[in-house]
PDB file of C-alpha atoms in Angstrom:
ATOM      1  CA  UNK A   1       0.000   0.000   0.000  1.00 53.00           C
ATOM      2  CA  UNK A   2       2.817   2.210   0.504  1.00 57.00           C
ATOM      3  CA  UNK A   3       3.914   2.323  -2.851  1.00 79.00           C
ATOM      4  CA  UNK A   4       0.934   3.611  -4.048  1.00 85.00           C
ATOM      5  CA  UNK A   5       1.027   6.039  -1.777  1.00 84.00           C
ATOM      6  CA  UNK A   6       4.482   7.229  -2.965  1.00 88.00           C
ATOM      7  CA  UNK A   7       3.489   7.014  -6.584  1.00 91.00           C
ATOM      8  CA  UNK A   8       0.538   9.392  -6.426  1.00 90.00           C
ATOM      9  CA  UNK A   9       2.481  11.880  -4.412  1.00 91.00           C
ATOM     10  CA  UNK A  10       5.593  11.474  -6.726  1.00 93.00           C
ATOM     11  CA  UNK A  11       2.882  12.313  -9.731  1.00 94.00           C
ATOM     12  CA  UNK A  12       1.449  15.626  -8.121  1.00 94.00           C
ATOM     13  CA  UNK A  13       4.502  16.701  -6.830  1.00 95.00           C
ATOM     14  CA  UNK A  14       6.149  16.474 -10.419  1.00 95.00           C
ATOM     15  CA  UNK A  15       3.074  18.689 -11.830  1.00 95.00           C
ATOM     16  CA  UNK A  16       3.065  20.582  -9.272  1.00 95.00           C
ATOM     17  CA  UNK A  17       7.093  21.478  -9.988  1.00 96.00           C
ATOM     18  CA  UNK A  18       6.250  21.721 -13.934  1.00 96.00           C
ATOM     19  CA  UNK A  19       3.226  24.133 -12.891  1.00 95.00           C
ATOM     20  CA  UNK A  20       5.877  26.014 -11.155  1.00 95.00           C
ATOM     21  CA  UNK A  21       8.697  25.479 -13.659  1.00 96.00           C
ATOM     22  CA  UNK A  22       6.542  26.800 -15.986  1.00 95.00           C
ATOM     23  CA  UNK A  23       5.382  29.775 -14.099  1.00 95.00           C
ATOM     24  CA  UNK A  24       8.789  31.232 -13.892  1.00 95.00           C
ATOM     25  CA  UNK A  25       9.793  30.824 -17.648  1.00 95.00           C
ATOM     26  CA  UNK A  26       6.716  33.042 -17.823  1.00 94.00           C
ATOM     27  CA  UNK A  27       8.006  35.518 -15.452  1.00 93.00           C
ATOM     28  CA  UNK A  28      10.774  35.794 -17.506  1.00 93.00           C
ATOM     29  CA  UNK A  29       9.798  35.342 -21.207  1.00 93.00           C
ATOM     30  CA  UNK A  30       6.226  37.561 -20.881  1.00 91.00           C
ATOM     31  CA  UNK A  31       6.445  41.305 -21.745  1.00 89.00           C
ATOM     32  CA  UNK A  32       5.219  43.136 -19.032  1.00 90.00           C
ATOM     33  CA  UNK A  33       4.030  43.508 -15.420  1.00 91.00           C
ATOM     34  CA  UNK A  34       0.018  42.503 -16.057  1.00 90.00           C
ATOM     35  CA  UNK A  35       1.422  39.390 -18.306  1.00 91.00           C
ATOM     36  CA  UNK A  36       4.195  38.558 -15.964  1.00 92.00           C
ATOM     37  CA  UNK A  37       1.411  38.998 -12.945  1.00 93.00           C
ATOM     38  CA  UNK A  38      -0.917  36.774 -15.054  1.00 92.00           C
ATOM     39  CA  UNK A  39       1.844  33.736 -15.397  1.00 92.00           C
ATOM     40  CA  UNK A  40       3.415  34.343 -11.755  1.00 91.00           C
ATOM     41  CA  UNK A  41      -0.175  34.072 -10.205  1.00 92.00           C
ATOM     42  CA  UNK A  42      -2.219  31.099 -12.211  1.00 92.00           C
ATOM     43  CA  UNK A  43       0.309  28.551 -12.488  1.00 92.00           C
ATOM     44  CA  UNK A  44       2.481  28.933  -9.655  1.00 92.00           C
ATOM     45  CA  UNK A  45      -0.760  28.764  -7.538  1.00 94.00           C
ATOM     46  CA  UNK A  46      -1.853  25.884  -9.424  1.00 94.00           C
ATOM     47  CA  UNK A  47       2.045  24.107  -8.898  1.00 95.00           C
ATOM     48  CA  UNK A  48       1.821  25.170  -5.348  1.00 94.00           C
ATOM     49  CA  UNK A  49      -1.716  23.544  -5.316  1.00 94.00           C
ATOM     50  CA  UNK A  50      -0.676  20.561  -6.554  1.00 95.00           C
ATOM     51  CA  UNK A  51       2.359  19.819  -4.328  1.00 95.00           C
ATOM     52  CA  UNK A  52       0.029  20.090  -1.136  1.00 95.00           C
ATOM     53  CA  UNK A  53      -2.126  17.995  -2.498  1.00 94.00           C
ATOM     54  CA  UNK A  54       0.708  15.126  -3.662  1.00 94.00           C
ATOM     55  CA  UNK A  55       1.530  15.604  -0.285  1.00 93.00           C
ATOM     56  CA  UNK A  56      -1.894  15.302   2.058  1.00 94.00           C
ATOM     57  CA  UNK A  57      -2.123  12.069   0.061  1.00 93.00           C
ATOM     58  CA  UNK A  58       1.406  10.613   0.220  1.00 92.00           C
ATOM     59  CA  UNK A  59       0.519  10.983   4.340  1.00 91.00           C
ATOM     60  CA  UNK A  60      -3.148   9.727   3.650  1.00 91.00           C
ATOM     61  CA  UNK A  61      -1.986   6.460   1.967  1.00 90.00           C
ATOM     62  CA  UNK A  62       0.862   6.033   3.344  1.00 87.00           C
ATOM     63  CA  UNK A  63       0.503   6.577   7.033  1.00 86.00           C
ATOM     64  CA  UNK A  64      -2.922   7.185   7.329  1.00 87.00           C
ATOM     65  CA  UNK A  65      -2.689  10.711   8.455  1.00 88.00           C
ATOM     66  CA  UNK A  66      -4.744  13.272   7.230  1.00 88.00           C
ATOM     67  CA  UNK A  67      -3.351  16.600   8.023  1.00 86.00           C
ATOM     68  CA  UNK A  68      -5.955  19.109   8.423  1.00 87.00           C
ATOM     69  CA  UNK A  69      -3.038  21.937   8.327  1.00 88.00           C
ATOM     70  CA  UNK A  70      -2.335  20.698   3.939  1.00 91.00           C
ATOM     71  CA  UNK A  71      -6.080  21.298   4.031  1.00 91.00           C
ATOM     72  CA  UNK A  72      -6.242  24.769   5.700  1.00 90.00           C
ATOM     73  CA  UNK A  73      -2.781  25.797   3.269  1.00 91.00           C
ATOM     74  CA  UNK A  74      -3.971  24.981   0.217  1.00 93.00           C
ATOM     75  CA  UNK A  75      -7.650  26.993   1.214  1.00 92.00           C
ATOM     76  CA  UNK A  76      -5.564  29.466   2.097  1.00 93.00           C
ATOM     77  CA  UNK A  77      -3.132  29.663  -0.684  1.00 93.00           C
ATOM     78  CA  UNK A  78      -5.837  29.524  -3.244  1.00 93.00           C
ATOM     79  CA  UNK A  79      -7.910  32.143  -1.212  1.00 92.00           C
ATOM     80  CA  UNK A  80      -4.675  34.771  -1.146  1.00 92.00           C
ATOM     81  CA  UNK A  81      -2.729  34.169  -4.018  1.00 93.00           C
ATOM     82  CA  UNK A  82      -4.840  35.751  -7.173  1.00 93.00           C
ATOM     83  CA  UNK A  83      -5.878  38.493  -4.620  1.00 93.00           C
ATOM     84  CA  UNK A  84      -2.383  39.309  -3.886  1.00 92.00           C
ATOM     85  CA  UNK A  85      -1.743  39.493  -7.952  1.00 93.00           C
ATOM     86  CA  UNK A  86      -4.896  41.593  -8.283  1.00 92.00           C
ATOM     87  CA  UNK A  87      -3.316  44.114  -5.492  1.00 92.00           C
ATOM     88  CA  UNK A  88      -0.446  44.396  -7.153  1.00 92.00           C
ATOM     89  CA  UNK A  89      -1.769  44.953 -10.775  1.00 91.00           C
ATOM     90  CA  UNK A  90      -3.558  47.564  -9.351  1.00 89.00           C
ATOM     91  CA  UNK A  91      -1.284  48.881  -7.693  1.00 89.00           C
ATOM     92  CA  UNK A  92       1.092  48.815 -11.080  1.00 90.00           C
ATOM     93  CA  UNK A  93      -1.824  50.416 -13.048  1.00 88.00           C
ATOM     94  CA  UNK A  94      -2.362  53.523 -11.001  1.00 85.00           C
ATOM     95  CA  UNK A  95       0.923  54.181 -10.978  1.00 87.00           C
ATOM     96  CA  UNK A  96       0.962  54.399 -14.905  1.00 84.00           C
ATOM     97  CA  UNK A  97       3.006  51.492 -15.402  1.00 83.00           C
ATOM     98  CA  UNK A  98       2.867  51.017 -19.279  1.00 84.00           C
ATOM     99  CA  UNK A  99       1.046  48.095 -20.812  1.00 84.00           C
ATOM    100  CA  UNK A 100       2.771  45.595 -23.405  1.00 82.00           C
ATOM    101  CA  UNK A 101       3.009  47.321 -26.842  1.00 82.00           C
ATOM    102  CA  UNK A 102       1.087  44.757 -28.966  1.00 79.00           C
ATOM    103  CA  UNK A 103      -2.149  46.016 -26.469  1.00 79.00           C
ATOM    104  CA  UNK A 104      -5.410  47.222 -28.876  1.00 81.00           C
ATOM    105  CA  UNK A 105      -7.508  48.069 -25.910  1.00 79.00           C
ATOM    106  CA  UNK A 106      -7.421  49.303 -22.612  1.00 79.00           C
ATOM    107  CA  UNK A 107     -10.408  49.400 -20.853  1.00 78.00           C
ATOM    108  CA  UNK A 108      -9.601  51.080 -17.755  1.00 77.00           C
ATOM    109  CA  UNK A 109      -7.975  54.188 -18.980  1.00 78.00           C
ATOM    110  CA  UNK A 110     -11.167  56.226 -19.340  1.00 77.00           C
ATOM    111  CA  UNK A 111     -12.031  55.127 -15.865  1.00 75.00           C
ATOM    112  CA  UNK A 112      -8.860  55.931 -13.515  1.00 70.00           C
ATOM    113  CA  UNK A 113      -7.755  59.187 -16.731  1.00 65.00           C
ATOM    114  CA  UNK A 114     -10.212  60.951 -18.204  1.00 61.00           C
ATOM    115  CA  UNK A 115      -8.445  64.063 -18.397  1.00 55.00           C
ATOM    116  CA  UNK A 116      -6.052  62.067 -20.731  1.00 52.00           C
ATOM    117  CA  UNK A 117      -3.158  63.476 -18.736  1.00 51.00           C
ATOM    118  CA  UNK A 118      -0.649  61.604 -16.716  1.00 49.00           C
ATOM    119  CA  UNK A 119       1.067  64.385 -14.785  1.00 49.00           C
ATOM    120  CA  UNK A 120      -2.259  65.198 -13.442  1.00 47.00           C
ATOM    121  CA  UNK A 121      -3.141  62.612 -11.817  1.00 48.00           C
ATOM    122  CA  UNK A 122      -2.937  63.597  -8.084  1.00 50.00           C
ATOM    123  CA  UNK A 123      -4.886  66.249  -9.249  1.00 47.00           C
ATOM    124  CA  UNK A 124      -7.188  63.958 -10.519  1.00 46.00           C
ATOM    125  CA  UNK A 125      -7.184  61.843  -7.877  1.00 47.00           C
ATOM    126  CA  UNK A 126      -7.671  64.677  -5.304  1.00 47.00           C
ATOM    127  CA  UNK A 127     -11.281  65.691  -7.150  1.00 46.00           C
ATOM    128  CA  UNK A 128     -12.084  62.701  -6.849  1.00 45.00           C
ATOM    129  CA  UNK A 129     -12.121  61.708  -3.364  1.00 45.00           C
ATOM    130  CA  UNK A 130     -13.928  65.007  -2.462  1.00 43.00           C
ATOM    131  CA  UNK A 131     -16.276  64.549  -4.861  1.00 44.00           C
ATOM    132  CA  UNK A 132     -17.285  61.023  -3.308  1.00 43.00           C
ATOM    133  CA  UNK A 133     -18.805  60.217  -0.255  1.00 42.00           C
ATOM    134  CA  UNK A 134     -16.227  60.546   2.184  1.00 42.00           C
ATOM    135  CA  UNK A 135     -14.001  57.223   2.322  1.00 42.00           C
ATOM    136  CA  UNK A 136     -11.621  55.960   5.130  1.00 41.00           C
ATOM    137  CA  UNK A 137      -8.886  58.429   4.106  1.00 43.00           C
ATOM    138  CA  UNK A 138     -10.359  61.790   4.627  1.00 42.00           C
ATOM    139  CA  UNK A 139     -11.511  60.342   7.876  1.00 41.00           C
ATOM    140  CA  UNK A 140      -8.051  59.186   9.256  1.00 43.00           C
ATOM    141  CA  UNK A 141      -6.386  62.668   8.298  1.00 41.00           C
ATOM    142  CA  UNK A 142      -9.179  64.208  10.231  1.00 41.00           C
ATOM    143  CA  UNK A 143      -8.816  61.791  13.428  1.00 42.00           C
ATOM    144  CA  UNK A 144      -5.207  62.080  13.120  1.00 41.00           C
ATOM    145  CA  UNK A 145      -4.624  65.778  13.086  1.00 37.00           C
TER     146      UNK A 145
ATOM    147  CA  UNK B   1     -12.058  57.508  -8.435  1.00 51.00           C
ATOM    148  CA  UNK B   2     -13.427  56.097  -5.447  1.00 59.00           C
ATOM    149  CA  UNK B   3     -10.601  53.854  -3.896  1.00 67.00           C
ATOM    150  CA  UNK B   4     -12.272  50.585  -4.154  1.00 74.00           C
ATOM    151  CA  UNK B   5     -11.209  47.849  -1.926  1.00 84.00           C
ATOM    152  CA  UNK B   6     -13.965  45.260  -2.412  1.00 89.00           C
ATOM    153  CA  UNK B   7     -11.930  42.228  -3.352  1.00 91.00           C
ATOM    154  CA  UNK B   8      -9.081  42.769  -0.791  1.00 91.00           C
ATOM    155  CA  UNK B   9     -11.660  43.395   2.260  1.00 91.00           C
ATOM    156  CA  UNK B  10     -13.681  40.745   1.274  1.00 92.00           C
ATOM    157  CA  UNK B  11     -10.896  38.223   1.302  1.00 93.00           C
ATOM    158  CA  UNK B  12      -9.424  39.909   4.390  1.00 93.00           C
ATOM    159  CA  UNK B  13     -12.122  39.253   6.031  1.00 92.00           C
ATOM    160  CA  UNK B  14     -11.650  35.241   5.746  1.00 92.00           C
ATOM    161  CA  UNK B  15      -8.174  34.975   6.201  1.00 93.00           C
ATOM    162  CA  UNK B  16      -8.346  37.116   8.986  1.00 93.00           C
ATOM    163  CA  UNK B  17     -10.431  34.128  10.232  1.00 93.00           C
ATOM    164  CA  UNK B  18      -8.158  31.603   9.112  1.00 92.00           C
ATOM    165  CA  UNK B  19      -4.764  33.035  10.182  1.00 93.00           C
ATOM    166  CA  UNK B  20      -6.361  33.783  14.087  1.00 94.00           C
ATOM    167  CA  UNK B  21      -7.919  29.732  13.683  1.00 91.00           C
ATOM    168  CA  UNK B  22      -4.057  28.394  12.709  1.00 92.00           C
ATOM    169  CA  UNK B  23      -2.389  30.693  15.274  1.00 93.00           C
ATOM    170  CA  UNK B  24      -4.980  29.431  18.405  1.00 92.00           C
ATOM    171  CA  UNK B  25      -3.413  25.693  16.816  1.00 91.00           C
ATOM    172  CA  UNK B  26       0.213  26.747  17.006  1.00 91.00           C
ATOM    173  CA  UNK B  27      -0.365  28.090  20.563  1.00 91.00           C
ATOM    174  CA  UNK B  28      -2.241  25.358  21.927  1.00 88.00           C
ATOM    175  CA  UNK B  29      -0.029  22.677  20.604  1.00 87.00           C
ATOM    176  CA  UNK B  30       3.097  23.854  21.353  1.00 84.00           C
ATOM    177  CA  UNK B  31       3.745  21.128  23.981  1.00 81.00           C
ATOM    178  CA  UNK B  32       3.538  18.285  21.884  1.00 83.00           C
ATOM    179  CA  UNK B  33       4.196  19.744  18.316  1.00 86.00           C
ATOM    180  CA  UNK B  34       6.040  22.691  16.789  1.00 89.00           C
ATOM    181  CA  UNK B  35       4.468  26.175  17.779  1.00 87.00           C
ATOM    182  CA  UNK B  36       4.124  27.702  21.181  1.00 87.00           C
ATOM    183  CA  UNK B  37       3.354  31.256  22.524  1.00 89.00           C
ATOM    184  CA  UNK B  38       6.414  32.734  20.435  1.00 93.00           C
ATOM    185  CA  UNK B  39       4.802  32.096  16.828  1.00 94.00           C
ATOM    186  CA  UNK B  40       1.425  31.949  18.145  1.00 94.00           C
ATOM    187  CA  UNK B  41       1.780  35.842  18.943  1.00 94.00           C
ATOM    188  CA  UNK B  42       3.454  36.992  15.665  1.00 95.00           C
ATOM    189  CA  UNK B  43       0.552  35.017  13.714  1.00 95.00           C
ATOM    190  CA  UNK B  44      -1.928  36.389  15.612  1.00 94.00           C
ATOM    191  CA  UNK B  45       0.006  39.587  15.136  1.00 94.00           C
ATOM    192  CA  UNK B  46       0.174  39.365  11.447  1.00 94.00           C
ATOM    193  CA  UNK B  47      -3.584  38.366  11.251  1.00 94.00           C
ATOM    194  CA  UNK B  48      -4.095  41.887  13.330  1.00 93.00           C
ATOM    195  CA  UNK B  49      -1.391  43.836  11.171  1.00 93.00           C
ATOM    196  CA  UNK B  50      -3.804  43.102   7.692  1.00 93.00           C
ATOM    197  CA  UNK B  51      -6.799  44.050   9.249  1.00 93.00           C
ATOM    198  CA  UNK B  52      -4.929  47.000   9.447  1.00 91.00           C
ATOM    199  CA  UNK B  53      -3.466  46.739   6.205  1.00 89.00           C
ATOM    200  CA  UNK B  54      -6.998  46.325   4.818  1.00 90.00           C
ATOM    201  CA  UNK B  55      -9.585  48.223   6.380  1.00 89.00           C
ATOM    202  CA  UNK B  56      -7.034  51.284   8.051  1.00 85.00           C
ATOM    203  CA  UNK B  57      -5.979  52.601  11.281  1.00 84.00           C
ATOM    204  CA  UNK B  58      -8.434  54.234  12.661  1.00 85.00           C
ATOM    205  CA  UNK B  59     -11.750  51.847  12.089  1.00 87.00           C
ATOM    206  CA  UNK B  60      -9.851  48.575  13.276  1.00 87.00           C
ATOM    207  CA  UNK B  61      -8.795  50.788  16.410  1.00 86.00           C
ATOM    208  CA  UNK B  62     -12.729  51.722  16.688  1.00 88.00           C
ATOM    209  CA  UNK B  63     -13.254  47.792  17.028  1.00 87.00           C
ATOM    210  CA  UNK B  64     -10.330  46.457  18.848  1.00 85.00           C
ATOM    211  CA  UNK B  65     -10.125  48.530  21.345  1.00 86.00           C
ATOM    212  CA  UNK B  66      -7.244  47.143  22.724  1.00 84.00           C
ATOM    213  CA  UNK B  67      -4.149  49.354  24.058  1.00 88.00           C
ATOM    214  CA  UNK B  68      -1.046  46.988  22.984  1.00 89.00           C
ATOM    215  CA  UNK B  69       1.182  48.382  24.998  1.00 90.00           C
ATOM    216  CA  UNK B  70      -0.853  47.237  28.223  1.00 93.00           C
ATOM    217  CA  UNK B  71      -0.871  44.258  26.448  1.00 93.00           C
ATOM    218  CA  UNK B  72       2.573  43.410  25.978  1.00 93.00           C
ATOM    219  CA  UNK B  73       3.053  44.615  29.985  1.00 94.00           C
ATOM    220  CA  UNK B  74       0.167  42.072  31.004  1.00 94.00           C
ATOM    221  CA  UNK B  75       1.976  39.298  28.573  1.00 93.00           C
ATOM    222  CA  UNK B  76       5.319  39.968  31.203  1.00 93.00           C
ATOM    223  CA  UNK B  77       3.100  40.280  34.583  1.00 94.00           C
ATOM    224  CA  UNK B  78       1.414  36.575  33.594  1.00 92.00           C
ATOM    225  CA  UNK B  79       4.658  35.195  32.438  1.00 90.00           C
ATOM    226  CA  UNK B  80       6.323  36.589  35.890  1.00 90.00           C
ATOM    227  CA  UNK B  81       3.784  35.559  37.813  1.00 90.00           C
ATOM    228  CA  UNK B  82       3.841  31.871  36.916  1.00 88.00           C
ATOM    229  CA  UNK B  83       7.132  31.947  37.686  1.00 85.00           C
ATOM    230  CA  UNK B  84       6.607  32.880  41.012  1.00 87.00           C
ATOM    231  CA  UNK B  85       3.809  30.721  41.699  1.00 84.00           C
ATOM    232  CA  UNK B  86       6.795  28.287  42.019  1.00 82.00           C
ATOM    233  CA  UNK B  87       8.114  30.372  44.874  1.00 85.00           C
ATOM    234  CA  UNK B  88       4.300  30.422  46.479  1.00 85.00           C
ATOM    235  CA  UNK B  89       4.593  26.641  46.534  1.00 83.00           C
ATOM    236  CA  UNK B  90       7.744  26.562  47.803  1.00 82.00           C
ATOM    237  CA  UNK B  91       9.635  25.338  44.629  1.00 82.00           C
ATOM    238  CA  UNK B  92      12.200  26.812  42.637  1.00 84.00           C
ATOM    239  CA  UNK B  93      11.511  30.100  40.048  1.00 85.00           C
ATOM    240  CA  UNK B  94       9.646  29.174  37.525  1.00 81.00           C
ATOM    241  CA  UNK B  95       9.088  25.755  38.321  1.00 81.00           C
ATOM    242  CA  UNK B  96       5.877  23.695  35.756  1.00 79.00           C
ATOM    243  CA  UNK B  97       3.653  21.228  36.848  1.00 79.00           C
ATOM    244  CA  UNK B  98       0.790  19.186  35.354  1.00 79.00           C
ATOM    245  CA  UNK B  99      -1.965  17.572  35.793  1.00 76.00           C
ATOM    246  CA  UNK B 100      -4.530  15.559  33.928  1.00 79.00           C
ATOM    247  CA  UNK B 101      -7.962  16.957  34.349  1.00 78.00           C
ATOM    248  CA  UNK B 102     -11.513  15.909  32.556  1.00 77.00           C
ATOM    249  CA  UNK B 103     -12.638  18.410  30.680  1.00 76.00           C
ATOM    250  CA  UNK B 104     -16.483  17.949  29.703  1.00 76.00           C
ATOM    251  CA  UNK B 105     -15.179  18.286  25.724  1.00 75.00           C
ATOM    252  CA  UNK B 106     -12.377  17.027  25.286  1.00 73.00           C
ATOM    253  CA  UNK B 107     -11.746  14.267  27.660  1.00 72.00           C
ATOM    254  CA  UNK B 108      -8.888  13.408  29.504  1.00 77.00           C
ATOM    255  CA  UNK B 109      -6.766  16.576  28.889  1.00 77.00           C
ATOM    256  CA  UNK B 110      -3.263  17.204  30.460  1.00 77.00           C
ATOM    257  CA  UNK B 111      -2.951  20.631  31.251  1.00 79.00           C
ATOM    258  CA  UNK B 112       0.362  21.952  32.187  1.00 80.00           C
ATOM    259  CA  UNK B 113       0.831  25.113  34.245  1.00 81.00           C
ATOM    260  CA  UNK B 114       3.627  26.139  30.736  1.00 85.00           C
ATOM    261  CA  UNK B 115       0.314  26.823  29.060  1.00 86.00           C
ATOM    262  CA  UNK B 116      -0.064  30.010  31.199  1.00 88.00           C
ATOM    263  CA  UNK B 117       3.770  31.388  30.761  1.00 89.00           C
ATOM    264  CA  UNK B 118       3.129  30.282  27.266  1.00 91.00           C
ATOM    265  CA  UNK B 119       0.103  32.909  26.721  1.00 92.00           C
ATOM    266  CA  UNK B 120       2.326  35.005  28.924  1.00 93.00           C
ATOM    267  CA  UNK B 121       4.814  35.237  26.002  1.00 92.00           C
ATOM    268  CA  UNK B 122       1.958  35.591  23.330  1.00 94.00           C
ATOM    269  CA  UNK B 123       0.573  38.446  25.159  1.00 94.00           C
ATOM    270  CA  UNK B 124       3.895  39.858  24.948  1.00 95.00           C
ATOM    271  CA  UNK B 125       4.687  39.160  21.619  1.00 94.00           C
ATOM    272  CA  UNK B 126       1.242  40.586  20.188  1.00 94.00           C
ATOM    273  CA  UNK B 127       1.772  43.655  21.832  1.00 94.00           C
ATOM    274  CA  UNK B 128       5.113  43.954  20.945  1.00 94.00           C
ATOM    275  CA  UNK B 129       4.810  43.534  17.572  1.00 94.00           C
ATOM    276  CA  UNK B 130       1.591  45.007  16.575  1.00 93.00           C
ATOM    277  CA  UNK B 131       2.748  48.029  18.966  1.00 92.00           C
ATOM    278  CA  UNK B 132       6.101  48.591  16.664  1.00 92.00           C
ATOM    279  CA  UNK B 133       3.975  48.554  13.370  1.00 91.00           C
ATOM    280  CA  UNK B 134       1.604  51.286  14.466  1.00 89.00           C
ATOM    281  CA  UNK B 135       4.489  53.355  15.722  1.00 90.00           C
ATOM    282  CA  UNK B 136       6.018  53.218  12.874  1.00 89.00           C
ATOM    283  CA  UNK B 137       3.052  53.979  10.840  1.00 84.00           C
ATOM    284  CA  UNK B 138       1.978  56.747  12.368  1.00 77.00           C
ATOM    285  CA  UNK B 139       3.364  60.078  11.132  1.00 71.00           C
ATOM    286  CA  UNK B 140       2.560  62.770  14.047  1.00 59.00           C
TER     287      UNK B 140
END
């Protein structure tokens, strides 16, 4: 029985180091930071994924363990990971970090720039957040000082 | 414009969950496996530190209203003070004991007098570390 064990968490553990493998030849080879963001998120999620998983069932075959900790990581990793890419794409995009030069559309620009200037923005940015209901950050500068 | 945090809040707002579930594990089974009151803290401190990440000073102060300084002073009274229990009982400083006790729950539970010294150090740590993020986030 222990063999089998071993063979299915040889298997996943191989994807899972392909997934990965793969993940940083796209970090590398992809042109920019929403394409890099895009390979470094998917796949090395999905190569993480699968190397818990080889795991929880090398110890579930093999010893008859079933670790409740592999379950609450790979929730957890699958939970954070995309959301941590999507933080940092935004974060890349509002600070006017150029898209890849084969792009046709970008959807977004009319919604963060639609004074089609870049230098601007603060400016832009400034309007905006008295024009809205007042958010979190008006309120702390007002608690603080 | 409006910043919008939707996603990030949202998802804060289960691993907060999750991170403060897994860092109650570490602490509790620190006897028998690896964790303790040392790593205990700082996860429970990170879980605190991207609440504050996510949702801002000011509101997650509004609903832990928790002064971490006193905390990390209460952390060193309790760890202190089970060390001179020892002294009470006329045994060395910091001396442990158990003692297997039947919890309605959980059974036959050994409960050793480390678990209070451990949340002793947690105390500490939490405070500690949650208290040198906000002062160094706080421009006055």
């Amino acid at each position: 029985m222990s063999g089998s064990g071993e063979m299915v968490g040889a298997i996943l553990i191989l994807l899972g180091a392909v997934f990965s493998l793969i993940s940083a030849i796209g970090n590398i080879r992809l042109p920019d930071v929403y394409t890099r963001s895009h390979a470094a998120s998917k796949s090395s999620t999905l190569g993480v994924l699968c190397a818990l998983v080889g795991t929880l069932l090398y110890f579930l075959i093999a010893e008859g363990y079933f670790s409740i900790r592999l379950i609450l990581g790979i929730f957890f990793v699958f939970l954070t990971a995309p959301v941590a890419a999507h933080v940092i794409c935004r974060a890349a995009y509002r600070h006017c970090v150029p898209l890849a030069e084969g792009t046709v559309e970008d959807e977004l620009r009319e919604y963060y720039k639609p004074a089609e200037d870049f230098e601007g923005e603060d400016q832009v940015e400034a309007q905006g957040n008295e024009m809205e209901t007042p958010t979190q950050e008006p309120l702390q500068v007002n608690h603080m000082s | 414009m409006k910043p919008n945090d939707v996603i990030l809040r949202s998802v804060t707002r289960v691993a907060a969950v999750i991170i403060l579930t897994f860092s109650i594990y570490l602490f509790m089974s620190g006897h028998h496996h690896p964790g303790g009151g040392f790593i205990g803290g700082l996860s429970t401190a990170s879980a605190i530190v991207l609440l504050y990440l996510s949702f801002g000073i000011e509101k997650v102060r509004e609903n832990i209203r928790l002064d971490f300084k006193k905390l990390a002073a209460i952390g060193v009274l309790v760890a202190v003070g089970t060390g001179l229990a020892g002294i009470v009982f006329g045994q060395p400083f910091l001396t442990q004991t158990f003692g297997h006790v039947d919890l309605p729950i959980f059974g036959d539970t050994e409960l050793a007098s480390a678990l209070i010294f451990d949340t002793g150090v947690a105390l500490a740590v939490i405070g500690t570390a949650v208290n040198i993020i906000l002062s160094i986030s706080e421009d006055r």
